[in-house]
């Protein structure tokens, strides 16, 4: 018996390497200047899925990502590392989705993939750090969740044993399929590309990549493995009022830019007025509460 | 009546966790602003000092699910209790710790109730929101304020139309404050079997190794760090603890200060100690050797208090206060107390 695995992945701006040009002179974020990367903990999740595939031969891994068309890059990246195929869930209607709307759309895509034994995902994405989409997707799929997985201890065709990393220790848990697992950054790093797989999948592309680059989609008939599926909201039967801004209960009231300037050192004499105004400034900027 | 709720976590020693008491302190103020009561949800087994620890922080009602299967925490049974209780009691706000428990539980609850949830808030306030599209103003909303995009922006989030308004807050962000030593509330015992079902216990916990909470400066958002300069008087580190406690932070130390026996090794910041990236680092009499700077130069804001204008720490500081920390620290405490709400 084999297992059917879905790995949820996200292409994110590399907020960890915010350089000088990542901020505009006005102090706003210049998203174009940030390279798009494979969300780090999603790679930990992919590795855990690949380990299961190693141990339970015949298992398949489908990577699901939601984002713009170019997110197909991380599907190819996953295929180079060992994933079998992937889906980009892409639709303008999904823009502005908060975690609730995102988890709804993703759960609809997972349902379309079919009857899945394990859904993996990173604990959180570095552009939001909310760690919400995993548990929310589990709830939408009505399956149990195991968060912060650090190590795959054991897997059989009906259950899985996982070590979880908690803030002050570890816990080993065992659960039956189906379930959703989120991987913690302390889990094993993902394996590198396999040269044969790179040769096989480097020409894989999605529909929007075909349109943008003039690729011949007839190639898919001859080599079905080169097709990166691309679904829109209607393909996965999303209700319009549950996605995008309409489906997002959280609203942004205001955004304050934290102006990243070249470190300017302010030197103060320890007068009462100076200390008073420094403390006020720290409170106003939410540095201290 | 649409009260403010806090989900309480239980420590390994079976007491209410500090992070929950911090949230309760904040929630008490929110409840006062809104003119409603403050309720706690406690799911555990024979929790120690339940009433004694919660009432002084201002809890009016403790919803208590007492069952030996409820500790240690597992997602589904706690999820069932919290969601059912929310449906019964219709809170307007519920807060969770942004801990491994709270971040596991809150999103699942929010998803089930189709409510908005904001993670890792650094500040919570009550205010109004103008829905320009609908042309109306909604009053008494929870402002959920958090840094986003790698800390490069601060966002204020509201949930105008879904209830409860849900947020998580990290440990150490809110201050634990006694509301009234004489405040009393009541316990509402839940009949656990009305809330959970056997299938909620489908995940088996085979092993658990949890360490007792020790000094952990790694997660602190604010670090008040003492250098050798604080050793000249015996009360030096006591003063730093006072500032850290006032600001809701932790005390760190340089290697020189630790070697001089002024504080524990767990508090040492730097290459041979802990690497920290707090929102605010305040160096008091810290010269800033390169080994020390390596462990703290990623702090968002750095204040250096030093009598030496040429201390290396000053070169990476946002603010340098040229003066004696023994005089400056009491002033910081004084003006923080004056300016904070």
mmCIF file of N, CA, C and O in Angstrom, chain B residues 46-135:
data_model
loop_
_atom_site.group_PDB
_atom_site.id
_atom_site.type_symbol
_atom_site.label_atom_id
_atom_site.label_comp_id
_atom_site.label_asym_id
_atom_site.label_seq_id
_atom_site.Cartn_x
_atom_site.Cartn_y
_atom_site.Cartn_z
ATOM 1 N N UNK B 46 -7.230 19.294 37.737
ATOM 2 C CA UNK B 46 -6.802 19.675 39.085
ATOM 3 C C UNK B 46 -5.801 20.815 39.095
ATOM 4 O O UNK B 46 -4.740 20.720 39.712
ATOM 5 N N UNK B 47 -6.115 21.883 38.407
ATOM 6 C CA UNK B 47 -5.180 23.007 38.286
ATOM 7 C C UNK B 47 -4.934 23.629 39.660
ATOM 8 O O UNK B 47 -5.878 23.893 40.413
ATOM 9 N N UNK B 48 -3.670 23.850 39.980
ATOM 10 C CA UNK B 48 -3.318 24.422 41.281
ATOM 11 C C UNK B 48 -3.689 25.898 41.365
ATOM 12 O O UNK B 48 -3.514 26.640 40.395
ATOM 13 N N UNK B 49 -4.141 26.307 42.537
ATOM 14 C CA UNK B 49 -4.390 27.731 42.834
ATOM 15 C C UNK B 49 -5.230 28.427 41.773
ATOM 16 O O UNK B 49 -4.981 29.597 41.452
ATOM 17 N N UNK B 50 -6.198 27.729 41.224
ATOM 18 C CA UNK B 50 -6.971 28.272 40.104
ATOM 19 C C UNK B 50 -7.541 29.651 40.435
ATOM 20 O O UNK B 50 -7.233 30.640 39.764
ATOM 21 N N UNK B 51 -8.353 29.714 41.488
ATOM 22 C CA UNK B 51 -9.011 30.984 41.800
ATOM 23 C C UNK B 51 -8.025 31.991 42.358
ATOM 24 O O UNK B 51 -8.056 33.169 41.995
ATOM 25 N N UNK B 52 -7.141 31.477 43.216
ATOM 26 C CA UNK B 52 -6.181 32.364 43.878
ATOM 27 C C UNK B 52 -5.293 33.069 42.852
ATOM 28 O O UNK B 52 -4.912 34.216 43.030
ATOM 29 N N UNK B 53 -4.945 32.370 41.770
ATOM 30 C CA UNK B 53 -4.062 33.016 40.806
ATOM 31 C C UNK B 53 -4.817 33.888 39.803
ATOM 32 O O UNK B 53 -4.266 34.861 39.316
ATOM 33 N N UNK B 54 -6.070 33.575 39.518
ATOM 34 C CA UNK B 54 -6.761 34.338 38.470
ATOM 35 C C UNK B 54 -7.486 35.594 38.976
ATOM 36 O O UNK B 54 -7.463 36.636 38.316
ATOM 37 N N UNK B 55 -8.120 35.503 40.134
ATOM 38 C CA UNK B 55 -8.940 36.642 40.569
ATOM 39 C C UNK B 55 -8.169 37.954 40.735
ATOM 40 O O UNK B 55 -8.644 39.004 40.294
ATOM 41 N N UNK B 56 -6.999 37.928 41.363
ATOM 42 C CA UNK B 56 -6.316 39.222 41.555
ATOM 43 C C UNK B 56 -6.003 39.954 40.246
ATOM 44 O O UNK B 56 -5.865 41.163 40.231
ATOM 45 N N UNK B 57 -5.935 39.207 39.145
ATOM 46 C CA UNK B 57 -5.671 39.865 37.858
ATOM 47 C C UNK B 57 -6.955 40.357 37.199
ATOM 48 O O UNK B 57 -6.924 40.902 36.107
ATOM 49 N N UNK B 58 -8.072 40.112 37.847
ATOM 50 C CA UNK B 58 -9.304 40.734 37.384
ATOM 51 C C UNK B 58 -10.300 39.824 36.694
ATOM 52 O O UNK B 58 -11.244 40.308 36.067
ATOM 53 N N UNK B 59 -10.141 38.497 36.823
ATOM 54 C CA UNK B 59 -11.086 37.586 36.167
ATOM 55 C C UNK B 59 -12.410 37.567 36.945
ATOM 56 O O UNK B 59 -12.421 37.434 38.162
ATOM 57 N N UNK B 60 -13.522 37.704 36.221
ATOM 58 C CA UNK B 60 -14.837 37.656 36.856
ATOM 59 C C UNK B 60 -15.431 36.248 36.829
ATOM 60 O O UNK B 60 -16.080 35.828 37.766
ATOM 61 N N UNK B 61 -15.233 35.549 35.720
ATOM 62 C CA UNK B 61 -15.806 34.210 35.596
ATOM 63 C C UNK B 61 -14.742 33.254 35.070
ATOM 64 O O UNK B 61 -14.072 33.550 34.071
ATOM 65 N N UNK B 62 -14.568 32.132 35.757
ATOM 66 C CA UNK B 62 -13.648 31.097 35.274
ATOM 67 C C UNK B 62 -14.491 29.946 34.727
ATOM 68 O O UNK B 62 -15.219 29.295 35.480
ATOM 69 N N UNK B 63 -14.414 29.724 33.438
ATOM 70 C CA UNK B 63 -15.076 28.565 32.840
ATOM 71 C C UNK B 63 -14.092 27.414 32.923
ATOM 72 O O UNK B 63 -13.070 27.414 32.242
ATOM 73 N N UNK B 64 -14.399 26.439 33.768
ATOM 74 C CA UNK B 64 -13.402 25.441 34.126
ATOM 75 C C UNK B 64 -13.823 24.042 33.670
ATOM 76 O O UNK B 64 -14.835 23.510 34.113
ATOM 77 N N UNK B 65 -13.041 23.495 32.747
ATOM 78 C CA UNK B 65 -13.237 22.109 32.318
ATOM 79 C C UNK B 65 -12.172 21.277 33.004
ATOM 80 O O UNK B 65 -10.988 21.417 32.711
ATOM 81 N N UNK B 66 -12.596 20.453 33.964
ATOM 82 C CA UNK B 66 -11.650 19.699 34.792
ATOM 83 C C UNK B 66 -11.794 18.213 34.469
ATOM 84 O O UNK B 66 -12.824 17.615 34.771
ATOM 85 N N UNK B 67 -10.751 17.664 33.832
ATOM 86 C CA UNK B 67 -10.809 16.261 33.425
ATOM 87 C C UNK B 67 -9.372 15.815 33.198
ATOM 88 O O UNK B 67 -8.592 16.537 32.573
ATOM 89 N N UNK B 68 -9.034 14.631 33.678
ATOM 90 C CA UNK B 68 -7.621 14.246 33.592
ATOM 91 C C UNK B 68 -7.152 14.068 32.151
ATOM 92 O O UNK B 68 -5.974 14.158 31.852
ATOM 93 N N UNK B 69 -8.081 13.892 31.229
ATOM 94 C CA UNK B 69 -7.684 13.757 29.822
ATOM 95 C C UNK B 69 -7.308 15.099 29.190
ATOM 96 O O UNK B 69 -6.814 15.146 28.069
ATOM 97 N N UNK B 70 -7.569 16.197 29.891
ATOM 98 C CA UNK B 70 -7.336 17.518 29.281
ATOM 99 C C UNK B 70 -5.919 18.046 29.502
ATOM 100 O O UNK B 70 -5.562 19.118 29.027
ATOM 101 N N UNK B 71 -5.113 17.332 30.248
ATOM 102 C CA UNK B 71 -3.702 17.687 30.392
ATOM 103 C C UNK B 71 -2.855 16.449 30.144
ATOM 104 O O UNK B 71 -3.174 15.395 30.658
ATOM 105 N N UNK B 72 -1.763 16.521 29.385
ATOM 106 C CA UNK B 72 -1.296 17.691 28.657
ATOM 107 C C UNK B 72 -2.218 18.077 27.499
ATOM 108 O O UNK B 72 -3.021 17.272 27.045
ATOM 109 N N UNK B 73 -2.025 19.313 27.044
ATOM 110 C CA UNK B 73 -2.819 19.874 25.960
ATOM 111 C C UNK B 73 -2.808 18.995 24.717
ATOM 112 O O UNK B 73 -1.766 18.502 24.301
ATOM 113 N N UNK B 74 -3.995 18.834 24.145
ATOM 114 C CA UNK B 74 -4.120 18.244 22.808
ATOM 115 C C UNK B 74 -5.077 19.120 22.020
ATOM 116 O O UNK B 74 -6.039 19.658 22.579
ATOM 117 N N UNK B 75 -4.866 19.198 20.730
ATOM 118 C CA UNK B 75 -5.636 20.143 19.918
ATOM 119 C C UNK B 75 -7.143 19.916 19.999
ATOM 120 O O UNK B 75 -7.898 20.819 20.369
ATOM 121 N N UNK B 76 -7.590 18.730 19.620
ATOM 122 C CA UNK B 76 -9.017 18.558 19.368
ATOM 123 C C UNK B 76 -9.915 18.689 20.602
ATOM 124 O O UNK B 76 -10.942 19.353 20.541
ATOM 125 N N UNK B 77 -9.562 18.068 21.751
ATOM 126 C CA UNK B 77 -10.437 18.270 22.906
ATOM 127 C C UNK B 77 -10.530 19.739 23.334
ATOM 128 O O UNK B 77 -11.621 20.229 23.643
ATOM 129 N N UNK B 78 -9.389 20.441 23.317
ATOM 130 C CA UNK B 78 -9.430 21.855 23.700
ATOM 131 C C UNK B 78 -10.190 22.674 22.658
ATOM 132 O O UNK B 78 -10.923 23.602 22.993
ATOM 133 N N UNK B 79 -10.015 22.299 21.406
ATOM 134 C CA UNK B 79 -10.747 22.954 20.315
ATOM 135 C C UNK B 79 -12.264 22.806 20.519
ATOM 136 O O UNK B 79 -13.032 23.760 20.387
ATOM 137 N N UNK B 80 -12.687 21.596 20.868
ATOM 138 C CA UNK B 80 -14.120 21.354 21.053
ATOM 139 C C UNK B 80 -14.678 22.187 22.200
ATOM 140 O O UNK B 80 -15.765 22.761 22.101
ATOM 141 N N UNK B 81 -13.913 22.249 23.301
ATOM 142 C CA UNK B 81 -14.380 23.013 24.464
ATOM 143 C C UNK B 81 -14.476 24.498 24.123
ATOM 144 O O UNK B 81 -15.493 25.144 24.372
ATOM 145 N N UNK B 82 -13.426 25.026 23.519
ATOM 146 C CA UNK B 82 -13.388 26.465 23.248
ATOM 147 C C UNK B 82 -14.465 26.864 22.240
ATOM 148 O O UNK B 82 -15.194 27.837 22.446
ATOM 149 N N UNK B 83 -14.610 26.089 21.168
ATOM 150 C CA UNK B 83 -15.592 26.487 20.149
ATOM 151 C C UNK B 83 -17.021 26.389 20.690
ATOM 152 O O UNK B 83 -17.848 27.258 20.441
ATOM 153 N N UNK B 84 -17.281 25.361 21.468
ATOM 154 C CA UNK B 84 -18.634 25.201 21.993
ATOM 155 C C UNK B 84 -18.968 26.317 22.985
ATOM 156 O O UNK B 84 -20.057 26.871 22.966
ATOM 157 N N UNK B 85 -17.991 26.628 23.815
ATOM 158 C CA UNK B 85 -18.185 27.686 24.804
ATOM 159 C C UNK B 85 -18.389 29.037 24.113
ATOM 160 O O UNK B 85 -19.225 29.850 24.536
ATOM 161 N N UNK B 86 -17.634 29.285 23.040
ATOM 162 C CA UNK B 86 -17.792 30.545 22.308
ATOM 163 C C UNK B 86 -19.197 30.623 21.713
ATOM 164 O O UNK B 86 -19.854 31.662 21.766
ATOM 165 N N UNK B 87 -19.679 29.512 21.182
ATOM 166 C CA UNK B 87 -21.028 29.533 20.601
ATOM 167 C C UNK B 87 -22.080 29.811 21.672
ATOM 168 O O UNK B 87 -23.055 30.505 21.429
ATOM 169 N N UNK B 88 -21.875 29.271 22.866
ATOM 170 C CA UNK B 88 -22.832 29.493 23.949
ATOM 171 C C UNK B 88 -22.794 30.918 24.466
ATOM 172 O O UNK B 88 -23.817 31.527 24.735
ATOM 173 N N UNK B 89 -21.572 31.424 24.651
ATOM 174 C CA UNK B 89 -21.441 32.684 25.401
ATOM 175 C C UNK B 89 -21.182 33.902 24.531
ATOM 176 O O UNK B 89 -21.181 35.023 25.036
ATOM 177 N N UNK B 90 -20.930 33.720 23.237
ATOM 178 C CA UNK B 90 -20.786 34.840 22.301
ATOM 179 C C UNK B 90 -19.840 35.949 22.777
ATOM 180 O O UNK B 90 -20.246 37.111 22.863
ATOM 181 N N UNK B 91 -18.598 35.630 23.104
ATOM 182 C CA UNK B 91 -17.683 36.709 23.508
ATOM 183 C C UNK B 91 -17.432 37.672 22.353
ATOM 184 O O UNK B 91 -17.558 37.300 21.185
ATOM 185 N N UNK B 92 -17.095 38.919 22.677
ATOM 186 C CA UNK B 92 -16.734 39.836 21.591
ATOM 187 C C UNK B 92 -15.242 39.784 21.288
ATOM 188 O O UNK B 92 -14.829 40.107 20.175
ATOM 189 N N UNK B 93 -14.453 39.382 22.292
ATOM 190 C CA UNK B 93 -13.003 39.284 22.095
ATOM 191 C C UNK B 93 -12.530 38.014 22.782
ATOM 192 O O UNK B 93 -12.993 37.694 23.883
ATOM 193 N N UNK B 94 -11.599 37.299 22.153
ATOM 194 C CA UNK B 94 -10.912 36.217 22.865
ATOM 195 C C UNK B 94 -9.429 36.260 22.520
ATOM 196 O O UNK B 94 -9.048 36.399 21.360
ATOM 197 N N UNK B 95 -8.603 36.171 23.555
ATOM 198 C CA UNK B 95 -7.152 36.248 23.385
ATOM 199 C C UNK B 95 -6.506 34.908 23.730
ATOM 200 O O UNK B 95 -6.949 34.213 24.646
ATOM 201 N N UNK B 96 -5.458 34.581 22.987
ATOM 202 C CA UNK B 96 -4.668 33.373 23.222
ATOM 203 C C UNK B 96 -3.195 33.767 23.314
ATOM 204 O O UNK B 96 -2.778 34.737 22.680
ATOM 205 N N UNK B 97 -2.401 32.992 24.029
ATOM 206 C CA UNK B 97 -0.962 33.209 24.006
ATOM 207 C C UNK B 97 -0.411 32.786 22.652
ATOM 208 O O UNK B 97 -0.883 31.813 22.064
ATOM 209 N N UNK B 98 0.581 33.519 22.158
ATOM 210 C CA UNK B 98 1.220 33.106 20.896
ATOM 211 C C UNK B 98 2.332 32.112 21.245
ATOM 212 O O UNK B 98 3.514 32.358 21.052
ATOM 213 N N UNK B 99 1.903 30.979 21.778
ATOM 214 C CA UNK B 99 2.813 29.941 22.257
ATOM 215 C C UNK B 99 2.588 28.699 21.396
ATOM 216 O O UNK B 99 1.731 28.716 20.520
ATOM 217 N N UNK B 100 3.324 27.629 21.686
ATOM 218 C CA UNK B 100 3.078 26.450 20.854
ATOM 219 C C UNK B 100 1.655 25.920 21.048
ATOM 220 O O UNK B 100 1.096 25.333 20.131
ATOM 221 N N UNK B 101 1.057 26.186 22.188
ATOM 222 C CA UNK B 101 -0.339 25.785 22.378
ATOM 223 C C UNK B 101 -1.282 26.764 21.674
ATOM 224 O O UNK B 101 -2.112 26.379 20.842
ATOM 225 N N UNK B 102 -1.131 28.038 21.977
ATOM 226 C CA UNK B 102 -2.054 29.038 21.425
ATOM 227 C C UNK B 102 -2.018 29.117 19.913
ATOM 228 O O UNK B 102 -3.049 29.284 19.261
ATOM 229 N N UNK B 103 -0.823 28.957 19.335
ATOM 230 C CA UNK B 103 -0.708 29.052 17.886
ATOM 231 C C UNK B 103 -1.181 27.771 17.195
ATOM 232 O O UNK B 103 -1.348 27.741 15.985
ATOM 233 N N UNK B 104 -1.365 26.724 17.970
ATOM 234 C CA UNK B 104 -1.933 25.486 17.434
ATOM 235 C C UNK B 104 -3.465 25.558 17.496
ATOM 236 O O UNK B 104 -4.158 25.131 16.580
ATOM 237 N N UNK B 105 -3.944 26.128 18.591
ATOM 238 C CA UNK B 105 -5.382 26.107 18.871
ATOM 239 C C UNK B 105 -6.150 27.250 18.198
ATOM 240 O O UNK B 105 -7.187 27.019 17.552
ATOM 241 N N UNK B 106 -5.667 28.473 18.367
ATOM 242 C CA UNK B 106 -6.434 29.653 17.926
ATOM 243 C C UNK B 106 -6.797 29.612 16.436
ATOM 244 O O UNK B 106 -7.949 29.883 16.079
ATOM 245 N N UNK B 107 -5.861 29.269 15.532
ATOM 246 C CA UNK B 107 -6.246 29.267 14.118
ATOM 247 C C UNK B 107 -7.315 28.227 13.788
ATOM 248 O O UNK B 107 -8.193 28.467 12.955
ATOM 249 N N UNK B 108 -7.255 27.101 14.462
ATOM 250 C CA UNK B 108 -8.273 26.078 14.195
ATOM 251 C C UNK B 108 -9.648 26.572 14.661
ATOM 252 O O UNK B 108 -10.648 26.373 13.974
ATOM 253 N N UNK B 109 -9.665 27.222 15.813
ATOM 254 C CA UNK B 109 -10.915 27.775 16.333
ATOM 255 C C UNK B 109 -11.434 28.859 15.382
ATOM 256 O O UNK B 109 -12.610 28.883 15.024
ATOM 257 N N UNK B 110 -10.538 29.751 14.948
ATOM 258 C CA UNK B 110 -10.931 30.847 14.057
ATOM 259 C C UNK B 110 -11.490 30.301 12.744
ATOM 260 O O UNK B 110 -12.477 30.804 12.217
ATOM 261 N N UNK B 111 -10.867 29.261 12.236
ATOM 262 C CA UNK B 111 -11.315 28.674 10.986
ATOM 263 C C UNK B 111 -12.718 28.108 11.133
ATOM 264 O O UNK B 111 -13.601 28.333 10.310
ATOM 265 N N UNK B 112 -12.944 27.397 12.225
ATOM 266 C CA UNK B 112 -14.247 26.779 12.466
ATOM 267 C C UNK B 112 -15.349 27.841 12.582
ATOM 268 O O UNK B 112 -16.442 27.681 12.056
ATOM 269 N N UNK B 113 -15.040 28.930 13.289
ATOM 270 C CA UNK B 113 -16.033 29.980 13.515
ATOM 271 C C UNK B 113 -16.072 30.985 12.364
ATOM 272 O O UNK B 113 -16.884 31.905 12.371
ATOM 273 N N UNK B 114 -15.169 30.814 11.411
ATOM 274 C CA UNK B 114 -14.994 31.756 10.295
ATOM 275 C C UNK B 114 -14.793 33.177 10.790
ATOM 276 O O UNK B 114 -15.460 34.124 10.365
ATOM 277 N N UNK B 115 -13.851 33.293 11.723
ATOM 278 C CA UNK B 115 -13.546 34.581 12.324
ATOM 279 C C UNK B 115 -12.141 35.010 11.943
ATOM 280 O O UNK B 115 -11.293 34.183 11.645
ATOM 281 N N UNK B 116 -11.894 36.299 12.019
ATOM 282 C CA UNK B 116 -10.550 36.823 11.794
ATOM 283 C C UNK B 116 -9.673 36.561 13.006
ATOM 284 O O UNK B 116 -10.149 36.527 14.139
ATOM 285 N N UNK B 117 -8.390 36.356 12.752
ATOM 286 C CA UNK B 117 -7.439 36.115 13.832
ATOM 287 C C UNK B 117 -6.144 36.820 13.471
ATOM 288 O O UNK B 117 -5.652 36.681 12.354
ATOM 289 N N UNK B 118 -5.598 37.564 14.408
ATOM 290 C CA UNK B 118 -4.327 38.245 14.158
ATOM 291 C C UNK B 118 -3.269 37.658 15.084
ATOM 292 O O UNK B 118 -3.454 37.604 16.294
ATOM 293 N N UNK B 119 -2.174 37.203 14.486
ATOM 294 C CA UNK B 119 -1.121 36.532 15.250
ATOM 295 C C UNK B 119 -0.117 37.533 15.795
ATOM 296 O O UNK B 119 0.147 38.564 15.175
ATOM 297 N N UNK B 120 0.436 37.205 16.951
ATOM 298 C CA UNK B 120 1.593 37.932 17.493
ATOM 299 C C UNK B 120 1.391 39.431 17.624
ATOM 300 O O UNK B 120 2.246 40.217 17.214
ATOM 301 N N UNK B 121 0.272 39.812 18.194
ATOM 302 C CA UNK B 121 0.050 41.248 18.375
ATOM 303 C C UNK B 121 1.036 41.790 19.408
ATOM 304 O O UNK B 121 1.370 41.123 20.380
ATOM 305 N N UNK B 122 1.492 43.010 19.180
ATOM 306 C CA UNK B 122 2.389 43.633 20.143
ATOM 307 C C UNK B 122 1.655 44.698 20.941
ATOM 308 O O UNK B 122 2.180 45.220 21.911
ATOM 309 N N UNK B 123 0.452 45.016 20.503
ATOM 310 C CA UNK B 123 -0.325 46.012 21.219
ATOM 311 C C UNK B 123 -1.803 45.789 20.901
ATOM 312 O O UNK B 123 -2.139 45.384 19.785
ATOM 313 N N UNK B 124 -2.670 46.010 21.870
ATOM 314 C CA UNK B 124 -4.120 45.860 21.664
ATOM 315 C C UNK B 124 -4.803 47.093 22.229
ATOM 316 O O UNK B 124 -4.512 47.500 23.358
ATOM 317 N N UNK B 125 -5.682 47.677 21.445
ATOM 318 C CA UNK B 125 -6.379 48.877 21.898
ATOM 319 C C UNK B 125 -7.831 48.794 21.436
ATOM 320 O O UNK B 125 -8.167 47.996 20.574
ATOM 321 N N UNK B 126 -8.667 49.641 22.011
ATOM 322 C CA UNK B 126 -10.055 49.726 21.560
ATOM 323 C C UNK B 126 -10.216 51.028 20.781
ATOM 324 O O UNK B 126 -9.714 52.073 21.200
ATOM 325 N N UNK B 127 -10.884 50.955 19.649
ATOM 326 C CA UNK B 127 -11.067 52.168 18.853
ATOM 327 C C UNK B 127 -12.146 51.959 17.804
ATOM 328 O O UNK B 127 -12.788 50.915 17.765
ATOM 329 N N UNK B 128 -12.326 52.948 16.956
ATOM 330 C CA UNK B 128 -13.374 52.841 15.946
ATOM 331 C C UNK B 128 -12.762 52.605 14.567
ATOM 332 O O UNK B 128 -11.571 52.801 14.349
ATOM 333 N N UNK B 129 -13.623 52.173 13.648
ATOM 334 C CA UNK B 129 -13.174 51.872 12.289
ATOM 335 C C UNK B 129 -14.208 52.391 11.316
ATOM 336 O O UNK B 129 -15.401 52.159 11.484
ATOM 337 N N UNK B 130 -13.738 53.094 10.319
ATOM 338 C CA UNK B 130 -14.649 53.632 9.324
ATOM 339 C C UNK B 130 -14.630 52.730 8.105
ATOM 340 O O UNK B 130 -13.595 52.553 7.467
ATOM 341 N N UNK B 131 -15.771 52.127 7.826
ATOM 342 C CA UNK B 131 -15.900 51.328 6.614
ATOM 343 C C UNK B 131 -16.355 52.260 5.511
ATOM 344 O O UNK B 131 -17.528 52.614 5.421
ATOM 345 N N UNK B 132 -15.391 52.676 4.683
ATOM 346 C CA UNK B 132 -15.693 53.707 3.682
ATOM 347 C C UNK B 132 -16.653 53.172 2.634
ATOM 348 O O UNK B 132 -17.520 53.885 2.146
ATOM 349 N N UNK B 133 -16.513 51.888 2.313
ATOM 350 C CA UNK B 133 -17.367 51.301 1.286
ATOM 351 C C UNK B 133 -18.829 51.288 1.732
ATOM 352 O O UNK B 133 -19.732 51.605 0.977
ATOM 353 N N UNK B 134 -19.010 50.900 2.989
ATOM 354 C CA UNK B 134 -20.380 50.831 3.513
ATOM 355 C C UNK B 134 -20.841 52.183 4.051
ATOM 356 O O UNK B 134 -22.022 52.346 4.375
ATOM 357 N N UNK B 135 -19.896 53.108 4.180
ATOM 358 C CA UNK B 135 -20.240 54.430 4.695
ATOM 359 C C UNK B 135 -20.702 54.426 6.133
ATOM 360 O O UNK B 135 -21.655 55.095 6.499
#
